[in-house]
Amino acid sequence: MLSLEQFKIDLKALTEDVTPLDYQLDDQFFSALDGAEIQSGSLHVSGSIRKTVGFFELQLSISGTVQIPCDRCLDMMAQPIETTLCLMAKLGDVAGTPVQRQDDIVADDIVIVDETEGLLDISWSVYESIVLAVPIQHVHQPGDCNDAMMRVLSEHSTARSSDADAKQDIDPRWNALKKLKV
């Protein structure tokens, strides 16, 4: 089991310089987060965190592939991912703020990290960026789908269209409504 401790950045320990970040994500990362959308993949995350006056700027580039089910045949497919994550963080007092997550509070695109701990956990933010980079419709390239599933899909699609072509008695109430149409 992968420890997510490496994704916790100690903001108090950062210097004024730019700090490089580099992570390799694999199946263990996705199983440790227990997210429902993506269970496996291989991605490289690189970037930096820069300390400025009062804020921390996080810039990450994420690239690789994730394994997701094809919408058409339900077989697993490799989906390429290319995205970026930009995040602003600030140390502050979160005692008076209603807590949305235990670690930090997001307000106006700025993550407020508890000043007493000073740890910014980016694991879930990285995961969400990956999930948002997955297209809404994901299907294999033409010809790569499971042949058996495509035959079944074709049979059911043909049966459905032939049923629609058959003239069925239409409810007379609908015919009455059609007369009202101008």
mmCIF file with all atom_site columns, C-alpha atoms in Angstrom:
data_model
loop_
_atom_site.group_PDB
_atom_site.id
_atom_site.type_symbol
_atom_site.label_atom_id
_atom_site.label_alt_id
_atom_site.label_comp_id
_atom_site.label_asym_id
_atom_site.label_entity_id
_atom_site.label_seq_id
_atom_site.pdbx_PDB_ins_code
_atom_site.Cartn_x
_atom_site.Cartn_y
_atom_site.Cartn_z
_atom_site.occupancy
_atom_site.B_iso_or_equiv
_atom_site.pdbx_formal_charge
_atom_site.auth_seq_id
_atom_site.auth_comp_id
_atom_site.auth_asym_id
_atom_site.auth_atom_id
_atom_site.pdbx_PDB_model_num
ATOM 1   C CA . MET A 1 1   ? 0.000   0.000   0.000   1.00 0.00 ? 1   MET A CA 1
ATOM 2   C CA . LEU A 1 2   ? 1.341   3.375   -1.019  1.00 0.00 ? 2   LEU A CA 1
ATOM 3   C CA . SER A 1 3   ? 1.742   5.995   1.675   1.00 0.00 ? 3   SER A CA 1
ATOM 4   C CA . LEU A 1 4   ? 0.242   9.328   0.709   1.00 0.00 ? 4   LEU A CA 1
ATOM 5   C CA . GLU A 1 5   ? 2.664   11.123  3.055   1.00 0.00 ? 5   GLU A CA 1
ATOM 6   C CA . GLN A 1 6   ? 4.853   12.074  0.086   1.00 0.00 ? 6   GLN A CA 1
ATOM 7   C CA . PHE A 1 7   ? 1.992   14.251  -1.185  1.00 0.00 ? 7   PHE A CA 1
ATOM 8   C CA . LYS A 1 8   ? 1.942   16.332  1.988   1.00 0.00 ? 8   LYS A CA 1
ATOM 9   C CA . ILE A 1 9   ? 4.034   19.456  1.533   1.00 0.00 ? 9   ILE A CA 1
ATOM 10  C CA . ASP A 1 10  ? 5.368   21.160  4.653   1.00 0.00 ? 10  ASP A CA 1
ATOM 11  C CA . LEU A 1 11  ? 4.775   24.804  3.753   1.00 0.00 ? 11  LEU A CA 1
ATOM 12  C CA . LYS A 1 12  ? 6.579   26.085  6.840   1.00 0.00 ? 12  LYS A CA 1
ATOM 13  C CA . ALA A 1 13  ? 9.804   24.359  5.808   1.00 0.00 ? 13  ALA A CA 1
ATOM 14  C CA . LEU A 1 14  ? 9.863   25.906  2.308   1.00 0.00 ? 14  LEU A CA 1
ATOM 15  C CA . THR A 1 15  ? 12.391  28.605  1.538   1.00 0.00 ? 15  THR A CA 1
ATOM 16  C CA . GLU A 1 16  ? 11.856  31.648  -0.657  1.00 0.00 ? 16  GLU A CA 1
ATOM 17  C CA . ASP A 1 17  ? 13.210  29.690  -3.619  1.00 0.00 ? 17  ASP A CA 1
ATOM 18  C CA . VAL A 1 18  ? 11.285  27.472  -5.989  1.00 0.00 ? 18  VAL A CA 1
ATOM 19  C CA . THR A 1 19  ? 11.008  23.883  -4.751  1.00 0.00 ? 19  THR A CA 1
ATOM 20  C CA . PRO A 1 20  ? 10.765  21.222  -7.485  1.00 0.00 ? 20  PRO A CA 1
ATOM 21  C CA . LEU A 1 21  ? 8.194   18.447  -7.136  1.00 0.00 ? 21  LEU A CA 1
ATOM 22  C CA . ASP A 1 22  ? 8.249   15.091  -8.914  1.00 0.00 ? 22  ASP A CA 1
ATOM 23  C CA . TYR A 1 23  ? 5.908   12.125  -8.453  1.00 0.00 ? 23  TYR A CA 1
ATOM 24  C CA . GLN A 1 24  ? 5.290   8.865   -10.264 1.00 0.00 ? 24  GLN A CA 1
ATOM 25  C CA . LEU A 1 25  ? 1.673   7.689   -9.940  1.00 0.00 ? 25  LEU A CA 1
ATOM 26  C CA . ASP A 1 26  ? 0.664   4.054   -10.399 1.00 0.00 ? 26  ASP A CA 1
ATOM 27  C CA . ASP A 1 27  ? -2.110  1.662   -9.362  1.00 0.00 ? 27  ASP A CA 1
ATOM 28  C CA . GLN A 1 28  ? -1.109  1.963   -5.702  1.00 0.00 ? 28  GLN A CA 1
ATOM 29  C CA . PHE A 1 29  ? -1.833  5.705   -5.745  1.00 0.00 ? 29  PHE A CA 1
ATOM 30  C CA . PHE A 1 30  ? -5.357  5.156   -7.056  1.00 0.00 ? 30  PHE A CA 1
ATOM 31  C CA . SER A 1 31  ? -6.103  2.323   -4.630  1.00 0.00 ? 31  SER A CA 1
ATOM 32  C CA . ALA A 1 32  ? -4.784  4.398   -1.680  1.00 0.00 ? 32  ALA A CA 1
ATOM 33  C CA . LEU A 1 33  ? -7.196  7.218   -2.560  1.00 0.00 ? 33  LEU A CA 1
ATOM 34  C CA . ASP A 1 34  ? -10.088 4.830   -3.117  1.00 0.00 ? 34  ASP A CA 1
ATOM 35  C CA . GLY A 1 35  ? -11.653 6.970   -5.830  1.00 0.00 ? 35  GLY A CA 1
ATOM 36  C CA . ALA A 1 36  ? -14.528 5.496   -7.808  1.00 0.00 ? 36  ALA A CA 1
ATOM 37  C CA . GLU A 1 37  ? -13.765 6.924   -11.251 1.00 0.00 ? 37  GLU A CA 1
ATOM 38  C CA . ILE A 1 38  ? -10.202 5.679   -11.829 1.00 0.00 ? 38  ILE A CA 1
ATOM 39  C CA . GLN A 1 39  ? -8.650  2.551   -10.340 1.00 0.00 ? 39  GLN A CA 1
ATOM 40  C CA . SER A 1 40  ? -5.386  2.239   -12.252 1.00 0.00 ? 40  SER A CA 1
ATOM 41  C CA . GLY A 1 41  ? -2.958  4.116   -14.422 1.00 0.00 ? 41  GLY A CA 1
ATOM 42  C CA . SER A 1 42  ? 0.594   5.281   -14.897 1.00 0.00 ? 42  SER A CA 1
ATOM 43  C CA . LEU A 1 43  ? 1.238   9.012   -14.748 1.00 0.00 ? 43  LEU A CA 1
ATOM 44  C CA . HIS A 1 44  ? 4.141   11.358  -14.177 1.00 0.00 ? 44  HIS A CA 1
ATOM 45  C CA . VAL A 1 45  ? 3.605   14.529  -12.156 1.00 0.00 ? 45  VAL A CA 1
ATOM 46  C CA . SER A 1 46  ? 6.239   17.244  -12.223 1.00 0.00 ? 46  SER A CA 1
ATOM 47  C CA . GLY A 1 47  ? 6.276   20.875  -11.284 1.00 0.00 ? 47  GLY A CA 1
ATOM 48  C CA . SER A 1 48  ? 7.187   23.242  -8.519  1.00 0.00 ? 48  SER A CA 1
ATOM 49  C CA . ILE A 1 49  ? 5.948   25.157  -5.534  1.00 0.00 ? 49  ILE A CA 1
ATOM 50  C CA . ARG A 1 50  ? 7.082   28.721  -5.059  1.00 0.00 ? 50  ARG A CA 1
ATOM 51  C CA . LYS A 1 51  ? 6.848   30.712  -1.880  1.00 0.00 ? 51  LYS A CA 1
ATOM 52  C CA . THR A 1 52  ? 5.840   34.328  -2.376  1.00 0.00 ? 52  THR A CA 1
ATOM 53  C CA . VAL A 1 53  ? 4.862   36.989  0.115   1.00 0.00 ? 53  VAL A CA 1
ATOM 54  C CA . GLY A 1 54  ? 1.949   35.468  2.010   1.00 0.00 ? 54  GLY A CA 1
ATOM 55  C CA . PHE A 1 55  ? 1.138   32.792  -0.565  1.00 0.00 ? 55  PHE A CA 1
ATOM 56  C CA . PHE A 1 56  ? 2.419   29.565  -2.068  1.00 0.00 ? 56  PHE A CA 1
ATOM 57  C CA . GLU A 1 57  ? 2.014   28.965  -5.814  1.00 0.00 ? 57  GLU A CA 1
ATOM 58  C CA . LEU A 1 58  ? 1.814   25.330  -6.908  1.00 0.00 ? 58  LEU A CA 1
ATOM 59  C CA . GLN A 1 59  ? 2.224   24.514  -10.614 1.00 0.00 ? 59  GLN A CA 1
ATOM 60  C CA . LEU A 1 60  ? 2.057   20.855  -11.676 1.00 0.00 ? 60  LEU A CA 1
ATOM 61  C CA . SER A 1 61  ? 2.046   19.140  -15.056 1.00 0.00 ? 61  SER A CA 1
ATOM 62  C CA . ILE A 1 62  ? 0.415   15.699  -15.198 1.00 0.00 ? 62  ILE A CA 1
ATOM 63  C CA . SER A 1 63  ? 0.837   13.301  -18.124 1.00 0.00 ? 63  SER A CA 1
ATOM 64  C CA . GLY A 1 64  ? 0.431   9.593   -18.760 1.00 0.00 ? 64  GLY A CA 1
ATOM 65  C CA . THR A 1 65  ? -2.413  7.113   -19.162 1.00 0.00 ? 65  THR A CA 1
ATOM 66  C CA . VAL A 1 66  ? -5.230  5.793   -16.997 1.00 0.00 ? 66  VAL A CA 1
ATOM 67  C CA . GLN A 1 67  ? -7.224  2.595   -17.424 1.00 0.00 ? 67  GLN A CA 1
ATOM 68  C CA . ILE A 1 68  ? -10.967 3.212   -17.713 1.00 0.00 ? 68  ILE A CA 1
ATOM 69  C CA . PRO A 1 69  ? -13.865 1.161   -19.136 1.00 0.00 ? 69  PRO A CA 1
ATOM 70  C CA . CYS A 1 70  ? -14.899 1.783   -22.727 1.00 0.00 ? 70  CYS A CA 1
ATOM 71  C CA . ASP A 1 71  ? -18.405 3.240   -22.910 1.00 0.00 ? 71  ASP A CA 1
ATOM 72  C CA . ARG A 1 72  ? -19.245 1.030   -25.874 1.00 0.00 ? 72  ARG A CA 1
ATOM 73  C CA . CYS A 1 73  ? -17.884 -2.461  -25.043 1.00 0.00 ? 73  CYS A CA 1
ATOM 74  C CA . LEU A 1 74  ? -17.022 -2.097  -21.314 1.00 0.00 ? 74  LEU A CA 1
ATOM 75  C CA . ASP A 1 75  ? -13.480 -3.485  -21.801 1.00 0.00 ? 75  ASP A CA 1
ATOM 76  C CA . MET A 1 76  ? -10.686 -1.549  -20.129 1.00 0.00 ? 76  MET A CA 1
ATOM 77  C CA . MET A 1 77  ? -8.879  0.943   -22.345 1.00 0.00 ? 77  MET A CA 1
ATOM 78  C CA . ALA A 1 78  ? -5.861  3.186   -21.979 1.00 0.00 ? 78  ALA A CA 1
ATOM 79  C CA . GLN A 1 79  ? -6.906  6.855   -21.929 1.00 0.00 ? 79  GLN A CA 1
ATOM 80  C CA . PRO A 1 80  ? -4.083  9.370   -22.407 1.00 0.00 ? 80  PRO A CA 1
ATOM 81  C CA . ILE A 1 81  ? -4.091  12.217  -19.882 1.00 0.00 ? 81  ILE A CA 1
ATOM 82  C CA . GLU A 1 82  ? -2.395  15.590  -20.272 1.00 0.00 ? 82  GLU A CA 1
ATOM 83  C CA . THR A 1 83  ? -3.339  18.292  -17.775 1.00 0.00 ? 83  THR A CA 1
ATOM 84  C CA . THR A 1 84  ? -2.024  20.920  -15.394 1.00 0.00 ? 84  THR A CA 1
ATOM 85  C CA . LEU A 1 85  ? -2.818  21.827  -11.818 1.00 0.00 ? 85  LEU A CA 1
ATOM 86  C CA . CYS A 1 86  ? -2.441  25.379  -10.547 1.00 0.00 ? 86  CYS A CA 1
ATOM 87  C CA . LEU A 1 87  ? -3.125  25.975  -6.891  1.00 0.00 ? 87  LEU A CA 1
ATOM 88  C CA . MET A 1 88  ? -2.663  28.870  -4.496  1.00 0.00 ? 88  MET A CA 1
ATOM 89  C CA . ALA A 1 89  ? -2.205  28.135  -0.797  1.00 0.00 ? 89  ALA A CA 1
ATOM 90  C CA . LYS A 1 90  ? -2.013  30.346  2.243   1.00 0.00 ? 90  LYS A CA 1
ATOM 91  C CA . LEU A 1 91  ? -1.257  29.682  5.880   1.00 0.00 ? 91  LEU A CA 1
ATOM 92  C CA . GLY A 1 92  ? -4.027  30.896  8.139   1.00 0.00 ? 92  GLY A CA 1
ATOM 93  C CA . ASP A 1 93  ? -6.233  30.322  11.126  1.00 0.00 ? 93  ASP A CA 1
ATOM 94  C CA . VAL A 1 94  ? -8.969  27.887  10.207  1.00 0.00 ? 94  VAL A CA 1
ATOM 95  C CA . ALA A 1 95  ? -10.462 27.616  13.726  1.00 0.00 ? 95  ALA A CA 1
ATOM 96  C CA . GLY A 1 96  ? -13.205 30.176  13.035  1.00 0.00 ? 96  GLY A CA 1
ATOM 97  C CA . THR A 1 97  ? -13.924 28.896  9.522   1.00 0.00 ? 97  THR A CA 1
ATOM 98  C CA . PRO A 1 98  ? -16.430 26.082  8.932   1.00 0.00 ? 98  PRO A CA 1
ATOM 99  C CA . VAL A 1 99  ? -14.337 23.087  7.889   1.00 0.00 ? 99  VAL A CA 1
ATOM 100 C CA . GLN A 1 100 ? -15.161 21.465  4.556   1.00 0.00 ? 100 GLN A CA 1
ATOM 101 C CA . ARG A 1 101 ? -12.259 19.018  4.720   1.00 0.00 ? 101 ARG A CA 1
ATOM 102 C CA . GLN A 1 102 ? -10.133 18.170  7.693   1.00 0.00 ? 102 GLN A CA 1
ATOM 103 C CA . ASP A 1 103 ? -6.875  19.281  6.037   1.00 0.00 ? 103 ASP A CA 1
ATOM 104 C CA . ASP A 1 104 ? -7.727  22.583  4.442   1.00 0.00 ? 104 ASP A CA 1
ATOM 105 C CA . ILE A 1 105 ? -10.454 24.998  3.500   1.00 0.00 ? 105 ILE A CA 1
ATOM 106 C CA . VAL A 1 106 ? -10.936 26.286  -0.040  1.00 0.00 ? 106 VAL A CA 1
ATOM 107 C CA . ALA A 1 107 ? -12.058 29.899  -0.319  1.00 0.00 ? 107 ALA A CA 1
ATOM 108 C CA . ASP A 1 108 ? -11.926 32.002  -3.479  1.00 0.00 ? 108 ASP A CA 1
ATOM 109 C CA . ASP A 1 109 ? -9.542  29.601  -5.272  1.00 0.00 ? 109 ASP A CA 1
ATOM 110 C CA . ILE A 1 110 ? -7.075  29.773  -2.383  1.00 0.00 ? 110 ILE A CA 1
ATOM 111 C CA . VAL A 1 111 ? -6.452  26.807  -0.133  1.00 0.00 ? 111 VAL A CA 1
ATOM 112 C CA . ILE A 1 112 ? -6.135  27.950  3.466   1.00 0.00 ? 112 ILE A CA 1
ATOM 113 C CA . VAL A 1 113 ? -3.892  25.557  5.385   1.00 0.00 ? 113 VAL A CA 1
ATOM 114 C CA . ASP A 1 114 ? -3.991  25.377  9.167   1.00 0.00 ? 114 ASP A CA 1
ATOM 115 C CA . GLU A 1 115 ? -1.081  27.513  10.394  1.00 0.00 ? 115 GLU A CA 1
ATOM 116 C CA . THR A 1 116 ? -0.354  25.228  13.353  1.00 0.00 ? 116 THR A CA 1
ATOM 117 C CA . GLU A 1 117 ? 0.293   22.190  11.108  1.00 0.00 ? 117 GLU A CA 1
ATOM 118 C CA . GLY A 1 118 ? 1.437   23.842  7.875   1.00 0.00 ? 118 GLY A CA 1
ATOM 119 C CA . LEU A 1 119 ? 0.898   20.696  5.782   1.00 0.00 ? 119 LEU A CA 1
ATOM 120 C CA . LEU A 1 120 ? -0.706  20.941  2.341   1.00 0.00 ? 120 LEU A CA 1
ATOM 121 C CA . ASP A 1 121 ? -1.998  17.558  1.128   1.00 0.00 ? 121 ASP A CA 1
ATOM 122 C CA . ILE A 1 122 ? -2.125  17.660  -2.688  1.00 0.00 ? 122 ILE A CA 1
ATOM 123 C CA . SER A 1 123 ? -3.030  13.990  -3.264  1.00 0.00 ? 123 SER A CA 1
ATOM 124 C CA . TRP A 1 124 ? -6.764  14.580  -3.705  1.00 0.00 ? 124 TRP A CA 1
ATOM 125 C CA . SER A 1 125 ? -6.213  17.704  -5.829  1.00 0.00 ? 125 SER A CA 1
ATOM 126 C CA . VAL A 1 126 ? -3.954  15.723  -8.170  1.00 0.00 ? 126 VAL A CA 1
ATOM 127 C CA . TYR A 1 127 ? -6.553  12.937  -8.380  1.00 0.00 ? 127 TYR A CA 1
ATOM 128 C CA . GLU A 1 128 ? -9.361  15.398  -9.144  1.00 0.00 ? 128 GLU A CA 1
ATOM 129 C CA . SER A 1 129 ? -7.284  17.024  -11.895 1.00 0.00 ? 129 SER A CA 1
ATOM 130 C CA . ILE A 1 130 ? -6.759  13.611  -13.481 1.00 0.00 ? 130 ILE A CA 1
ATOM 131 C CA . VAL A 1 131 ? -10.472 12.755  -13.278 1.00 0.00 ? 131 VAL A CA 1
ATOM 132 C CA . LEU A 1 132 ? -11.420 16.097  -14.836 1.00 0.00 ? 132 LEU A CA 1
ATOM 133 C CA . ALA A 1 133 ? -8.991  15.462  -17.716 1.00 0.00 ? 133 ALA A CA 1
ATOM 134 C CA . VAL A 1 134 ? -10.821 12.259  -18.708 1.00 0.00 ? 134 VAL A CA 1
ATOM 135 C CA . PRO A 1 135 ? -13.179 13.015  -21.603 1.00 0.00 ? 135 PRO A CA 1
ATOM 136 C CA . ILE A 1 136 ? -16.899 12.601  -21.030 1.00 0.00 ? 136 ILE A CA 1
ATOM 137 C CA . GLN A 1 137 ? -17.147 9.920   -23.705 1.00 0.00 ? 137 GLN A CA 1
ATOM 138 C CA . HIS A 1 138 ? -14.346 7.380   -23.800 1.00 0.00 ? 138 HIS A CA 1
ATOM 139 C CA . VAL A 1 139 ? -14.381 4.688   -26.448 1.00 0.00 ? 139 VAL A CA 1
ATOM 140 C CA . HIS A 1 140 ? -11.787 2.505   -28.136 1.00 0.00 ? 140 HIS A CA 1
ATOM 141 C CA . GLN A 1 141 ? -10.416 3.412   -31.522 1.00 0.00 ? 141 GLN A CA 1
ATOM 142 C CA . PRO A 1 142 ? -12.549 1.962   -34.357 1.00 0.00 ? 142 PRO A CA 1
ATOM 143 C CA . GLY A 1 143 ? -11.977 -1.787  -34.556 1.00 0.00 ? 143 GLY A CA 1
ATOM 144 C CA . ASP A 1 144 ? -10.486 -2.122  -31.057 1.00 0.00 ? 144 ASP A CA 1
ATOM 145 C CA . CYS A 1 145 ? -13.722 -2.810  -29.181 1.00 0.00 ? 145 CYS A CA 1
ATOM 146 C CA . ASN A 1 146 ? -14.602 -6.303  -27.954 1.00 0.00 ? 146 ASN A CA 1
ATOM 147 C CA . ASP A 1 147 ? -16.042 -8.145  -31.002 1.00 0.00 ? 147 ASP A CA 1
ATOM 148 C CA . ALA A 1 148 ? -18.504 -10.263 -28.994 1.00 0.00 ? 148 ALA A CA 1
ATOM 149 C CA . MET A 1 149 ? -19.909 -7.201  -27.227 1.00 0.00 ? 149 MET A CA 1
ATOM 150 C CA . MET A 1 150 ? -20.167 -5.282  -30.493 1.00 0.00 ? 150 MET A CA 1
ATOM 151 C CA . ARG A 1 151 ? -22.197 -8.168  -32.065 1.00 0.00 ? 151 ARG A CA 1
ATOM 152 C CA . VAL A 1 152 ? -24.603 -8.141  -29.096 1.00 0.00 ? 152 VAL A CA 1
ATOM 153 C CA . LEU A 1 153 ? -24.865 -4.352  -29.263 1.00 0.00 ? 153 LEU A CA 1
ATOM 154 C CA . SER A 1 154 ? -25.526 -4.512  -33.000 1.00 0.00 ? 154 SER A CA 1
ATOM 155 C CA . GLU A 1 155 ? -28.250 -7.162  -32.546 1.00 0.00 ? 155 GLU A CA 1
ATOM 156 C CA . HIS A 1 156 ? -30.039 -5.118  -29.907 1.00 0.00 ? 156 HIS A CA 1
ATOM 157 C CA . SER A 1 157 ? -29.704 -1.879  -31.881 1.00 0.00 ? 157 SER A CA 1
ATOM 158 C CA . THR A 1 158 ? -31.207 -3.561  -34.957 1.00 0.00 ? 158 THR A CA 1
ATOM 159 C CA . ALA A 1 159 ? -34.063 -5.042  -32.935 1.00 0.00 ? 159 ALA A CA 1
ATOM 160 C CA . ARG A 1 160 ? -34.855 -1.674  -31.425 1.00 0.00 ? 160 ARG A CA 1
ATOM 161 C CA . SER A 1 161 ? -34.882 0.132   -34.768 1.00 0.00 ? 161 SER A CA 1
ATOM 162 C CA . SER A 1 162 ? -37.068 -2.555  -36.383 1.00 0.00 ? 162 SER A CA 1
ATOM 163 C CA . ASP A 1 163 ? -39.562 -2.198  -33.518 1.00 0.00 ? 163 ASP A CA 1
ATOM 164 C CA . ALA A 1 164 ? -39.701 1.529   -34.144 1.00 0.00 ? 164 ALA A CA 1
ATOM 165 C CA . ASP A 1 165 ? -40.321 0.996   -37.841 1.00 0.00 ? 165 ASP A CA 1
ATOM 166 C CA . ALA A 1 166 ? -43.318 -1.232  -37.214 1.00 0.00 ? 166 ALA A CA 1
ATOM 167 C CA . LYS A 1 167 ? -46.564 0.671   -37.326 1.00 0.00 ? 167 LYS A CA 1
ATOM 168 C CA . GLN A 1 168 ? -48.186 0.463   -33.947 1.00 0.00 ? 168 GLN A CA 1
ATOM 169 C CA . ASP A 1 169 ? -51.527 1.833   -32.982 1.00 0.00 ? 169 ASP A CA 1
ATOM 170 C CA . ILE A 1 170 ? -51.055 5.337   -31.666 1.00 0.00 ? 170 ILE A CA 1
ATOM 171 C CA . ASP A 1 171 ? -53.051 6.396   -28.666 1.00 0.00 ? 171 ASP A CA 1
ATOM 172 C CA . PRO A 1 172 ? -55.927 8.558   -29.975 1.00 0.00 ? 172 PRO A CA 1
ATOM 173 C CA . ARG A 1 173 ? -55.139 11.210  -27.374 1.00 0.00 ? 173 ARG A CA 1
ATOM 174 C CA . TRP A 1 174 ? -51.836 11.904  -29.138 1.00 0.00 ? 174 TRP A CA 1
ATOM 175 C CA . ASN A 1 175 ? -53.646 12.237  -32.455 1.00 0.00 ? 175 ASN A CA 1
ATOM 176 C CA . ALA A 1 176 ? -55.959 14.802  -30.866 1.00 0.00 ? 176 ALA A CA 1
ATOM 177 C CA . LEU A 1 177 ? -52.936 16.764  -29.625 1.00 0.00 ? 177 LEU A CA 1
ATOM 178 C CA . LYS A 1 178 ? -51.362 16.711  -33.095 1.00 0.00 ? 178 LYS A CA 1
ATOM 179 C CA . LYS A 1 179 ? -54.458 18.514  -34.435 1.00 0.00 ? 179 LYS A CA 1
ATOM 180 C CA . LEU A 1 180 ? -53.772 21.407  -32.046 1.00 0.00 ? 180 LEU A CA 1
ATOM 181 C CA . LYS A 1 181 ? -50.309 21.878  -33.493 1.00 0.00 ? 181 LYS A CA 1
ATOM 182 C CA . VAL A 1 182 ? -50.200 24.842  -35.884 1.00 0.00 ? 182 VAL A CA 1
#
